Coordinates of C-alpha atoms in Angstrom, one line a residue:
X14 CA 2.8 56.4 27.9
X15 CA 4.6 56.6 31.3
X16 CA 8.2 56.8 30.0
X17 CA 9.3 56.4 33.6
X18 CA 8.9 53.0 33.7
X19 CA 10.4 51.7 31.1
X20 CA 13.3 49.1 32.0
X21 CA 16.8 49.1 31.0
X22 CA 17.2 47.4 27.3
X23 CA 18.4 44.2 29.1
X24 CA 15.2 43.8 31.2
X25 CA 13.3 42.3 28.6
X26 CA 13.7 38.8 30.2
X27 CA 12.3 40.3 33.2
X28 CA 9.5 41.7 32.1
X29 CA 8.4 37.9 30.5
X30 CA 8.3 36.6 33.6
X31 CA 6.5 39.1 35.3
X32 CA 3.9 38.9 32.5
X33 CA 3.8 35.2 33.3
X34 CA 3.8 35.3 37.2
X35 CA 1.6 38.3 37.2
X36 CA 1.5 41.9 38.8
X37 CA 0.3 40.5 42.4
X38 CA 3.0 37.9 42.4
X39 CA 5.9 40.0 41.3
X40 CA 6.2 43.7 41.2
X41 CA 6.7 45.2 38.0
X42 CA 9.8 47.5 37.3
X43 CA 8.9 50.8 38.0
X44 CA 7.8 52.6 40.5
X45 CA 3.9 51.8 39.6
X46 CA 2.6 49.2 42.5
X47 CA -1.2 48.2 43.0
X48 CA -3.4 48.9 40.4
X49 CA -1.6 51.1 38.3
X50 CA 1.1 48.2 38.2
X51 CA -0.2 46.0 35.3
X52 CA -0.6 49.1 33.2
X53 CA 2.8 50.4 34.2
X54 CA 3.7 46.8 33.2
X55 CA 2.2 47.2 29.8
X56 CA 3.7 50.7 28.8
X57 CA 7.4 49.2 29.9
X58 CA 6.7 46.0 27.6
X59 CA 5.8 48.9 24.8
X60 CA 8.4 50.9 25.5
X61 CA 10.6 47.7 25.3
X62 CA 9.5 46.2 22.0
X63 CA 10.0 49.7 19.9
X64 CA 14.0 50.2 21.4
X65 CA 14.1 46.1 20.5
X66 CA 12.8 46.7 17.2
X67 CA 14.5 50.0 16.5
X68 CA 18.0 48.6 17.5
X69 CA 18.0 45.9 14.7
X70 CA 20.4 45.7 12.0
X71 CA 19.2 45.4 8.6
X72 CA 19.8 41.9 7.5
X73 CA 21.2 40.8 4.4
X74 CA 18.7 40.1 1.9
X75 CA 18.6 36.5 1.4
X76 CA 18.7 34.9 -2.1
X77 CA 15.3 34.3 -3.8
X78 CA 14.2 30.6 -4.5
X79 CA 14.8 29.7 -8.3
X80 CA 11.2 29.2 -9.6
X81 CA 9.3 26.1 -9.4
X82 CA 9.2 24.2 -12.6
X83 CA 6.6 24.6 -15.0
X84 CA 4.1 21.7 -14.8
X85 CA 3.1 21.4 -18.9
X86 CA -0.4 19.8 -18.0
X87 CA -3.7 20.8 -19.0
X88 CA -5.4 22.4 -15.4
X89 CA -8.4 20.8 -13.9
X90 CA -11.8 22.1 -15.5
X91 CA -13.1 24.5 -12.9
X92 CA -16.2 22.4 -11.5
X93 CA -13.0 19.4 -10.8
X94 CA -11.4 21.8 -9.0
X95 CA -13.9 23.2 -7.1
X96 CA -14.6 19.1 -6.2
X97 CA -11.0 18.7 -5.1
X98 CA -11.3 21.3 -2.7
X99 CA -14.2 20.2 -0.9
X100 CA -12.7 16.5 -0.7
X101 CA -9.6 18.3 0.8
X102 CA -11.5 20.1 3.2
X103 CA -13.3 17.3 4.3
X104 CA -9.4 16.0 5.9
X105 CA -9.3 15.4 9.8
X106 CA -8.3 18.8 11.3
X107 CA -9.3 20.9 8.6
X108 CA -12.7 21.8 10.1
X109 CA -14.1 18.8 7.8
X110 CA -17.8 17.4 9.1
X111 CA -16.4 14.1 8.3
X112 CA -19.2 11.1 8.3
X113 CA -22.4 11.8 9.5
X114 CA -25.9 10.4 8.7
X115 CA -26.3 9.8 4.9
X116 CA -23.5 12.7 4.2
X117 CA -20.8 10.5 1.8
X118 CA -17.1 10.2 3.4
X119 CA -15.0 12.7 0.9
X120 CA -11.8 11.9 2.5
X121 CA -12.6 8.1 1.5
X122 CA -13.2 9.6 -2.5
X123 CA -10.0 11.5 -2.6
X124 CA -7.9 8.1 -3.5
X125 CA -10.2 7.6 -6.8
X126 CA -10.7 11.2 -7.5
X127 CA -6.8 11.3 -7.9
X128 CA -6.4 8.0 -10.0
X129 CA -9.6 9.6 -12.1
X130 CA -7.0 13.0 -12.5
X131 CA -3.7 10.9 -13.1
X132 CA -5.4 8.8 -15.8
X133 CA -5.9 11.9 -17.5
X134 CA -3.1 14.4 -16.8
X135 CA -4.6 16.7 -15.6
X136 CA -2.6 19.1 -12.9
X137 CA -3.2 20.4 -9.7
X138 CA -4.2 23.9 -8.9
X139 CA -1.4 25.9 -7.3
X140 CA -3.7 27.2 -4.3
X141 CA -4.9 23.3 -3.6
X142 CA -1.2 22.2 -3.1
X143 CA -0.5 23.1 0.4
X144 CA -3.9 21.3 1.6
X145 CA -3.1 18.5 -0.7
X146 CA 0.4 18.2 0.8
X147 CA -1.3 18.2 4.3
X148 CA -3.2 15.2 3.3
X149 CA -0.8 13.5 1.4
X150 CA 1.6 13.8 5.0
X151 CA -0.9 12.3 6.8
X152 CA -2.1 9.1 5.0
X153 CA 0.8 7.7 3.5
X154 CA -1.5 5.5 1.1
X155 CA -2.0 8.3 -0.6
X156 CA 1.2 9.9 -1.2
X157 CA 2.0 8.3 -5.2
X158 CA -1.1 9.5 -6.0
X159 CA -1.4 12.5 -4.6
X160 CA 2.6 13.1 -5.2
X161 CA 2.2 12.4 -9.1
X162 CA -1.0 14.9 -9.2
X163 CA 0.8 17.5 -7.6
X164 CA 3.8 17.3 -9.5
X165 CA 6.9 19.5 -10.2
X166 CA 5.5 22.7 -7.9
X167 CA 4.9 20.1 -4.7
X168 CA 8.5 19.3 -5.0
X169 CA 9.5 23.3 -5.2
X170 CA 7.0 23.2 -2.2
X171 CA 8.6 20.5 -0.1
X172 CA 11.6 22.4 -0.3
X173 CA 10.7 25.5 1.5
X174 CA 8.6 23.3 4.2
X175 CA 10.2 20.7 6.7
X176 CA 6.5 19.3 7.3
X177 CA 6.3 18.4 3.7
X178 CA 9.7 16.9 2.9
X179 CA 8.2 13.2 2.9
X180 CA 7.2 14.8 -0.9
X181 CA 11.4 14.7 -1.6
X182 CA 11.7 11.4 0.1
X183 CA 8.8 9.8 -1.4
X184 CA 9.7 11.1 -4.8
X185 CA 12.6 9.3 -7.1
X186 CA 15.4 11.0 -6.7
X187 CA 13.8 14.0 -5.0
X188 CA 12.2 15.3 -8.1
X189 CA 15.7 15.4 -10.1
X190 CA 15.5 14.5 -13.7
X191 CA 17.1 10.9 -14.0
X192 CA 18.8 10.5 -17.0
X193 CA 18.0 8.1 -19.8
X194 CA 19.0 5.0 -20.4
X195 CA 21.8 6.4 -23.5
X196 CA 23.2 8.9 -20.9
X197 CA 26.0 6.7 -20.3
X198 CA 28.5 9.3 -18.5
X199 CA 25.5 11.1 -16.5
X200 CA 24.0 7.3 -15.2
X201 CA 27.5 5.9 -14.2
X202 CA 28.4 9.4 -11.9
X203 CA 24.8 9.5 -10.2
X204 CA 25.2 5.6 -9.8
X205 CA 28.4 6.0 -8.1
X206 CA 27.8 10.0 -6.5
X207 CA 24.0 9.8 -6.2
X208 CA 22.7 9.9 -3.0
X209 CA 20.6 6.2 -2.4
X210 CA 17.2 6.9 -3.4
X211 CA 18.3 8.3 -6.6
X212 CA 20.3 5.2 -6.9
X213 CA 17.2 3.4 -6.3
X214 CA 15.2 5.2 -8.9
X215 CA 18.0 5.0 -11.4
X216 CA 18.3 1.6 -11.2
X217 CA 14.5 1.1 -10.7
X218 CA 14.0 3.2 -14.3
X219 CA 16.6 1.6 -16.0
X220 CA 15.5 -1.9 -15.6
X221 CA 11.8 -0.8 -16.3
X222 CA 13.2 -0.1 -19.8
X223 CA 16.1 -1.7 -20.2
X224 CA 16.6 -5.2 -17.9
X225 CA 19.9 -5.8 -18.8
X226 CA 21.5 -2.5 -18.7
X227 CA 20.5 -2.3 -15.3
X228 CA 21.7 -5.6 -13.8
X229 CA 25.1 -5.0 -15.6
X230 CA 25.0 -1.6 -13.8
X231 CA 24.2 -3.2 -10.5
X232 CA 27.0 -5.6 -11.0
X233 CA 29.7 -2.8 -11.2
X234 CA 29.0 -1.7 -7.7
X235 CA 27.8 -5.1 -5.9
X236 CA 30.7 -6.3 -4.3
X237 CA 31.1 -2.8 -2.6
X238 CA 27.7 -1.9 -1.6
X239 CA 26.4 -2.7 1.8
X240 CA 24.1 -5.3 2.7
X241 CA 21.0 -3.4 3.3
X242 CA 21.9 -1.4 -0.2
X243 CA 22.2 -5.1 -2.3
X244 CA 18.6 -6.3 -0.5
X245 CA 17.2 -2.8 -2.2
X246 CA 19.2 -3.4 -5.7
X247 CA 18.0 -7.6 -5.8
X248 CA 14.7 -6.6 -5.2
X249 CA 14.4 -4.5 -8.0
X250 CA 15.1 -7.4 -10.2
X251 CA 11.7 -8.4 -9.8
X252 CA 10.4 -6.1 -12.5
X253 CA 11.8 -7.9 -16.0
X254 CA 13.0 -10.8 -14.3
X255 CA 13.8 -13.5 -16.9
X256 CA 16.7 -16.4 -17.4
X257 CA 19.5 -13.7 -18.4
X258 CA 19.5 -12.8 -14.6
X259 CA 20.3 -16.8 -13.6
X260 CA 23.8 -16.0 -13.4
X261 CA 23.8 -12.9 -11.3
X262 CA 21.3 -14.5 -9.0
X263 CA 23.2 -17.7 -9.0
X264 CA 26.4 -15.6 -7.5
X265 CA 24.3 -14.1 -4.9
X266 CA 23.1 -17.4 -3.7
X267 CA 26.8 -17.0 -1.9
X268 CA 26.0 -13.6 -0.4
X269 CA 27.1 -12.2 3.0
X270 CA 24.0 -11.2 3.9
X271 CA 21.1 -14.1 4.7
X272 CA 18.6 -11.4 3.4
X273 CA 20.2 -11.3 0.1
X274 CA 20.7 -14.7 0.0
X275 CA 16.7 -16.0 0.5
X276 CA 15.5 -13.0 -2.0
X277 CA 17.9 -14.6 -5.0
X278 CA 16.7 -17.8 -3.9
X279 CA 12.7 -16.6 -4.4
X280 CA 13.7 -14.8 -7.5
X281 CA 15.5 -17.9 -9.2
X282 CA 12.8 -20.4 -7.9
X283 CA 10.3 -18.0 -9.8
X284 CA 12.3 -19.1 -12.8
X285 CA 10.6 -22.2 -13.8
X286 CA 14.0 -23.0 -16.5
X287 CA 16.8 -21.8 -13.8
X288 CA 18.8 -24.3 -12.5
X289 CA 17.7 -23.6 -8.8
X290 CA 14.1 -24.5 -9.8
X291 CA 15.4 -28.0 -11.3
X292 CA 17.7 -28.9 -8.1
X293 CA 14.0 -27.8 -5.7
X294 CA 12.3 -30.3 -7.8
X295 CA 15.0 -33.3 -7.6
X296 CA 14.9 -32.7 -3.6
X297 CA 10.8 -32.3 -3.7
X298 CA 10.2 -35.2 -6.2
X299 CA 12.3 -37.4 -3.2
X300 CA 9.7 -36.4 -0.9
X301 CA 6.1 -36.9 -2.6
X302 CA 4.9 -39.3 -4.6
X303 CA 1.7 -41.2 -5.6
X304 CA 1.2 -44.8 -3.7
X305 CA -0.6 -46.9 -6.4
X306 CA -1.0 -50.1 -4.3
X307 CA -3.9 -48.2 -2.4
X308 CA -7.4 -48.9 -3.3
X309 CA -7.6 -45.3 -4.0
X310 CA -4.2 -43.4 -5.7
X311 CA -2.9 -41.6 -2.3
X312 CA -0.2 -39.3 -2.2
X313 CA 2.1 -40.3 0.3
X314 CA 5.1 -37.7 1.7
X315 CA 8.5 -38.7 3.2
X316 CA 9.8 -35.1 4.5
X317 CA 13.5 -34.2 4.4
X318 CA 15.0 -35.5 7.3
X319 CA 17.4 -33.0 7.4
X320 CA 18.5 -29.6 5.7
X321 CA 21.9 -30.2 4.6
X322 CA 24.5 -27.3 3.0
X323 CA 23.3 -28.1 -0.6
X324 CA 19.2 -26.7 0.9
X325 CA 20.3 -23.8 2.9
X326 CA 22.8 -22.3 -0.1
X327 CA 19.6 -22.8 -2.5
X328 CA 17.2 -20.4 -0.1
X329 CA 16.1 -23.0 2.7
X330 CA 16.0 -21.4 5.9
X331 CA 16.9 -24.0 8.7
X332 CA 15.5 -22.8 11.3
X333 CA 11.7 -23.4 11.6
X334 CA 9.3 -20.8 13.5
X335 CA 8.1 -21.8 17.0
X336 CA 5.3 -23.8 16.5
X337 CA 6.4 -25.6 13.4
X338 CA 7.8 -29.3 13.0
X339 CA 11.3 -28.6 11.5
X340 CA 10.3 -31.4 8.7
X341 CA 7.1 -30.2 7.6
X342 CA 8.9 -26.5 7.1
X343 CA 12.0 -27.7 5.2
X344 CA 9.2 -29.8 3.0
X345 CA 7.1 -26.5 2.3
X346 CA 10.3 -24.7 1.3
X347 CA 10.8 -27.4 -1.1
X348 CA 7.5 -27.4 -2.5
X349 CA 6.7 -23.5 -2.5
X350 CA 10.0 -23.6 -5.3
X351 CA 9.3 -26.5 -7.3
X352 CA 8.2 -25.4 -10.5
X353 CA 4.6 -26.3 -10.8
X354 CA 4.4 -27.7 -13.9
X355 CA 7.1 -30.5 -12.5
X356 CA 4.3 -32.0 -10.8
X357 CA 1.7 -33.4 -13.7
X358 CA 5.0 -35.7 -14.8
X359 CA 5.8 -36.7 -11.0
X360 CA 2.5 -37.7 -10.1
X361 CA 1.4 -39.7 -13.5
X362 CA 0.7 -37.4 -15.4
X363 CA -2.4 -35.5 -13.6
X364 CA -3.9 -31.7 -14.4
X365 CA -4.0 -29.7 -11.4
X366 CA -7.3 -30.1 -10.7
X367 CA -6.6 -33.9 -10.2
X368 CA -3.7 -33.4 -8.2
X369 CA -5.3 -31.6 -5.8
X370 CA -8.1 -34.1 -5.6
X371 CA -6.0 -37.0 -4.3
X372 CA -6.3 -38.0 -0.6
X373 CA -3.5 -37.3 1.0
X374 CA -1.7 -40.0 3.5
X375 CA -0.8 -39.2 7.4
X376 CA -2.0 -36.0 7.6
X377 CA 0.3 -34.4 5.5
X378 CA -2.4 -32.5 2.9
X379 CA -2.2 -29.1 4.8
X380 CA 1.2 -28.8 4.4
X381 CA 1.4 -30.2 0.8
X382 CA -1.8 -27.6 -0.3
X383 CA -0.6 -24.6 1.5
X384 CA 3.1 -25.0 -0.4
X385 CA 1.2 -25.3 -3.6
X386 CA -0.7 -22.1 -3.0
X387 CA 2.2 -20.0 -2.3
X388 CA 3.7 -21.9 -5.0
X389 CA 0.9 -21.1 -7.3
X390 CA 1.5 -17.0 -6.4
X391 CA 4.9 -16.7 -6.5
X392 CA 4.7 -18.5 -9.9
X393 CA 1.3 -16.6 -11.0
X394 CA -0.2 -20.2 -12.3
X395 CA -4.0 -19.3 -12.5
X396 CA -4.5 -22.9 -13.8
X397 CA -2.9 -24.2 -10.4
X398 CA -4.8 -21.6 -8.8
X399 CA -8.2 -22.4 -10.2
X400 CA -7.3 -26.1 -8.8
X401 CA -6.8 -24.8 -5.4
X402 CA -9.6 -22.5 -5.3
X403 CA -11.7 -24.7 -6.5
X404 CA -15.6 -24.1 -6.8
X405 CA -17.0 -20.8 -5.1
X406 CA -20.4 -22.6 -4.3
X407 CA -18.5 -25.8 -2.9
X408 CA -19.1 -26.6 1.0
X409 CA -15.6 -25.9 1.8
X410 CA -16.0 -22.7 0.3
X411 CA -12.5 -22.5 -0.8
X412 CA -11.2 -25.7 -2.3
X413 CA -9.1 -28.1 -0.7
X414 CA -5.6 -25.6 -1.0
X415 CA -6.7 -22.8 0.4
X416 CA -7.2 -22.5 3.8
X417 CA -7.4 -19.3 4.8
X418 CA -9.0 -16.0 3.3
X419 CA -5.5 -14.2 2.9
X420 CA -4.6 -17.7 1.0
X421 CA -7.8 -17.0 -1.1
X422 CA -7.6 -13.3 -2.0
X423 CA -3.9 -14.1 -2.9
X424 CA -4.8 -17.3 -5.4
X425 CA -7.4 -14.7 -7.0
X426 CA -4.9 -12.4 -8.1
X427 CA -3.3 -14.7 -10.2
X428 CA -7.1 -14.7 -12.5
X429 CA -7.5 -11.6 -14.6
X430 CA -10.0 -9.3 -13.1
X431 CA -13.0 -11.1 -14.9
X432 CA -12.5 -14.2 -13.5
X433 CA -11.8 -12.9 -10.5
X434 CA -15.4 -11.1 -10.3
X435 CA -17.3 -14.0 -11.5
X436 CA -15.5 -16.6 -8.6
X437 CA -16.3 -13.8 -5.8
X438 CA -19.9 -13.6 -6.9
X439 CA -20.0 -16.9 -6.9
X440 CA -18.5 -17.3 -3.3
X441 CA -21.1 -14.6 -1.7
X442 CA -24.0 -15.8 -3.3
X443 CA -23.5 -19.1 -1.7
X444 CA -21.5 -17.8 1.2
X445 CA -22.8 -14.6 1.7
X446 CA -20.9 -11.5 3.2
X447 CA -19.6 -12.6 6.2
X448 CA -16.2 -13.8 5.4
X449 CA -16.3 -11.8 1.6
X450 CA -14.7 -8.7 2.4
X451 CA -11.1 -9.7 2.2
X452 CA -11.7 -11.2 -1.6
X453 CA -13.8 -8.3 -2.3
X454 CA -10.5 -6.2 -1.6
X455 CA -8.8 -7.6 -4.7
X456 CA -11.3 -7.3 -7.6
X457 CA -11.0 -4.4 -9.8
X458 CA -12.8 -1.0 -9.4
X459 CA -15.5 -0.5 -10.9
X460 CA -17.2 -3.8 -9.6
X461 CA -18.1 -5.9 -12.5
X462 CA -22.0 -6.2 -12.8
X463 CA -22.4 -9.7 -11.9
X464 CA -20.5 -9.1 -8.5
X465 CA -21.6 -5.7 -7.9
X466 CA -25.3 -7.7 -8.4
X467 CA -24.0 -10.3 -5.4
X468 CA -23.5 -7.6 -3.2
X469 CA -26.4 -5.7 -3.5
X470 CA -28.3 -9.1 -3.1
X471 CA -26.5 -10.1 -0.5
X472 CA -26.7 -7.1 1.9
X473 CA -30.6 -6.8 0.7
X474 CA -30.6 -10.4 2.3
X475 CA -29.1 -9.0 5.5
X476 CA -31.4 -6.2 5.6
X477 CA -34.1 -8.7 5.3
X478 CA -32.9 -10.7 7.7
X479 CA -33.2 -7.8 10.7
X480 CA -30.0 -7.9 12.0
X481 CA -28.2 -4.3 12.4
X482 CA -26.0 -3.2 9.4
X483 CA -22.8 -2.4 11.7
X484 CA -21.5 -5.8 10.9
X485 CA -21.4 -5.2 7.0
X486 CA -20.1 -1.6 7.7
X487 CA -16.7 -2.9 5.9
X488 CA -18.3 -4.4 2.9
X489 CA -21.1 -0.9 2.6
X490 CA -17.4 0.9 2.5
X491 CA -16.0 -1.2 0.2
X492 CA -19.4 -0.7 -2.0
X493 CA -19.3 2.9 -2.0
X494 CA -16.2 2.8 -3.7
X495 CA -16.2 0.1 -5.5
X496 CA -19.8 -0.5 -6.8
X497 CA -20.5 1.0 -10.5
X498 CA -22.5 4.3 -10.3
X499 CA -24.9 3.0 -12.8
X500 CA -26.1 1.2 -9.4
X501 CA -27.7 3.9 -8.1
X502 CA -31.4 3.7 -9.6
X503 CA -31.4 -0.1 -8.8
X504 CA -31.0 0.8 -5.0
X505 CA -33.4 3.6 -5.2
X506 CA -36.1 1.1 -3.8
X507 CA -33.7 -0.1 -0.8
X508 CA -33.3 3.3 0.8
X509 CA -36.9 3.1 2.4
X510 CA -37.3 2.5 5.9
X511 CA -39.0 -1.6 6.3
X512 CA -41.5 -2.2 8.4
X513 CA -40.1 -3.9 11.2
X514 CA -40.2 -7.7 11.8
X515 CA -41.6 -9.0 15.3
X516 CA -37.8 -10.9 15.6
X517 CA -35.9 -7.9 13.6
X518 CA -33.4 -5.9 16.3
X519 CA -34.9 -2.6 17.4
X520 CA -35.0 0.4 14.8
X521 CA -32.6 -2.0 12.1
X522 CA -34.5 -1.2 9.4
X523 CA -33.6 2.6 9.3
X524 CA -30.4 2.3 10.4
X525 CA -30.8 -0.3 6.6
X526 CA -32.0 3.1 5.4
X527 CA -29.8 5.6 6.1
X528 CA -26.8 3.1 5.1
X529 CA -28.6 2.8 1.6
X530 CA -28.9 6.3 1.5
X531 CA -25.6 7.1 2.2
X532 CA -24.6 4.0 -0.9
X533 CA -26.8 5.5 -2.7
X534 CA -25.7 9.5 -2.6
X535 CA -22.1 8.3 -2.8
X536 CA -22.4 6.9 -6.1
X537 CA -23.8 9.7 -7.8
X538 CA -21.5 11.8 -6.5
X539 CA -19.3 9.4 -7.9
X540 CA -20.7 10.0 -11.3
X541 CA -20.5 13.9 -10.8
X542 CA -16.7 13.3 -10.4
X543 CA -16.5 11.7 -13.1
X544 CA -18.1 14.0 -15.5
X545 CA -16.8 17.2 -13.9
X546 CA -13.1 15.4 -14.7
X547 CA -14.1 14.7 -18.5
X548 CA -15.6 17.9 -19.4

């Protein structure tokens, strides 16, 4: 080493940006010039980093992390976790293949390997938790599950990383224990020191087990809280909502904030008994009513003609979106919080089905029907929901209330999942697929085998028909996930390559094949999952 050439200790700077510039652009300090230069260049930076590192002070040790918590779960069995870490290597920019061919999407697996894992506490390995994190950062859909999986080490983890500490934020209370619900001096200083998602899990686990502890709690605070604060609090209402809230929500009817306001409005109107719910149905029973003088029985409507203090204190918002007659919305508002049951007495005594059968008088049966529908959810009526649905197999497709897939796959998830099945098979065995996928998105995995059945028949049907698969690409998705692996052998005979129709599209039928053999090969490796997590 040419000793020479080394700089003065505060040259380092200089020799960077000769590094950076290069030798031919800027000499080098020294006396080296041409070719000897860059080597002369080299030696000084040496020469440079050992004074550098020699000169530094011993820092003080810093504190060691406590360790993580112990996670008391059994561990995965050894062929699970040898599964989990080929799904996690499969995530975008870890040098995954991703989808190709017939090869099943892993990534798309993960979500219901995870539920699989959580349903039977099992925990994590400790070398899978920094990939799973990574995963779990990018896709928040996944985070609860992937979060609860992890458990108490991810936390520990999420501490020591800034890229994971969505974990802390995502977690109640950032993985602190919350007290119980007989903690009584621990709950009142984190409700009134806690930082404001451990108020919101507090509050949120409290009511879960105790509904009026936690309203009582909220009450304490509520007149001091800000507005954005009481929209979080009232909203967690919802779980255990029942007539000993009336009074609360009652005195927020008068809040500050027009946020608050409209969400104790939709929580009181989902009170069939509260006194909210009785005052929507005087103003709605004003405005609908059944003209017997017809030859047929016709509803007729007389909308509100205005929306006076007594409407907008009780959750009707005045102000109707562009687009929308201010009449027809203050009616819809009326109707979308009038008990349902309210109606069978109003309209001579009708069921739901015969309600929603009447003719309708000056073009007012949109309106009426899509109230009742949102009605019909927020009240989670499946008997008014059946009404509106009405047959899968009729013309219509969708009854005469709903009139519009979301309105659909939202009346369906008032029906238990069996019922739910059996109306979707219904609808794509006289429908098809074309306009299924949305209602598929709401009945419960595994597929029952009825509608499981409807979609194999139905995409055999496409298949048949010689049109490319690329259009059903969402609904082969949905059927890798969601299909029972006990499908497999009966699609055995579907992953053969046609012979190709004189009107079929150019090479459909094994782009047919390859799709089956991709459904196919995804559901046994669904069925490996499954026995790799039992054993």
């Amino acid at each position: 080493m040419n000793s020479t050439s080394a700089p003065p200790r505060n040259a380092w700077e200089e020799l960077v940006t000769v590094a950076l510039l290069g030798t031919d652009r800027r000499p080098a300090p020294g006396p080296a010039a041409g070719r000897e230069a860059p080597v002369a260049l080299l030696d000084a930076a040496a020469v440079e980093t050992v004074r550098r590192r020699a000169g530094v002070r011993p820092a003080r040790a810093a504190v060691r992390p406590e360790p993580a918590a112990p996670d008391p779960r059994p561990p995965l069995p050894p062929a699970a976790a040898r599964r989990l870490a080929q799904l996690l290597a499969d995530r975008p920019g870890a040098g995954g293949g991703g989808r190709r061919g017939t090869a099943p999407d892993l990534m798309e697996l993960l979500p219901q390997w995870l539920a699989l894992a959580n349903a039977r506490g099992l925990a994590a390995p400790p070398e899978a938790l920094p990939a799973l994190l990574d995963t779990a950062r990018g896709r928040t859909d996944l985070r609860p599950a992937a979060l609860a999986f992890a458990g108490p080490r991810a936390l520990w983890l999420a501490r020591l990383n800034p890229d994971w500490r969505f974990a802390l934020r995502a977690a109640p209370g950032g993985g602190a224990d919350l007290p119980g619900p007989q903690e009584a001096d621990r709950i009142r200083r984190l409700w009134q020191e806690g930082l404001f998602a451990e108020r919101v899990a507090l509050l949120t686990g409290i009511r879960a087990q105790e509904p009026a502890a936690a309203r009582e709690l909220l009450e304490t605070t509520w007149a001091t809280e800000r507005a954005e604060d009481r929209l979080m609090f009232l909203d967690s209402l919802r779980t255990g909502l029942g007539a000993d809230d009336e009074p609360f929500l009652e005195r927020a009817l008068t809040d500050r904030s027009r946020n608050v306001r409209a969400t104790a409005a939709e929580l009181l109107s989902a009170l069939p008994g509260s006194a909210l719910a009785a005052r929507m149905a005087d103003r709605a029973a004003a405005c609908v009513a059944v003209d017997r003088t017809r030859d047929v029985p016709t509803i007729v409507v007389e909308a509100p003609h205005e929306c006076d203090a007594g409407m907008e204190r009780d959750g009707v918002a005045p102000k109707a979106p562009a687009g929308r007659g201010e009449r027809s919305w203050w009616l819809g508002q009326l109707v979308e919080a009038t008990p349902l049951a309210a109606w069978s007495a109003r309209l001579g005594g009708r069921s739901p089905e015969e309600i929603v059968a009447l003719p309708v008088a000056d073009g007012w049966q949109g309106e009426l029907n899509a109230a009742w529908c949102r009605a019909a959810v927020r009240q989670q009526d499946a008997g008014w929901s059946r009404a509106l649905l009405g047959s899968p197999s009729a013309t219509e497709a969708a009854g005469p209330g709903a009139v519009s897939l979301a309105e659909r796959a939202k009346l369906l998830g008032t029906l238990d999942a069996g019922e739910r099945a059996e109306w979707v098979a219904g609808f794509i065995a006289t429908h098809g697929l074309s306009e299924a996928f949305q209602l598929l998105g709401v009945c419960a995995v595994p597929w029952a085998p009825a509608l499981g059945g409807a979609v194999v028949d139905a995409l055999n049907i496409a298949r048949d028909a010689g049109s490319y698969p690329w259009s059903f690409s969402g609904v082969m998705g949905l059927a890798e996930r969601c299909l029972s692996p006990a499908e497999a052998a009966r699609l055995d005979a579907l992953t053969a390559t046609p012979e190709e129709q004189e009107d079929a599209s150019p090479g459909a039928g094994g782009y047919w094949s390859e799709a089956f053999q991709r459904l196919v090969t995804t559901l046994r490796l669904r069925a490996e999952m499954e026995e790799e997590l039992r054993s």
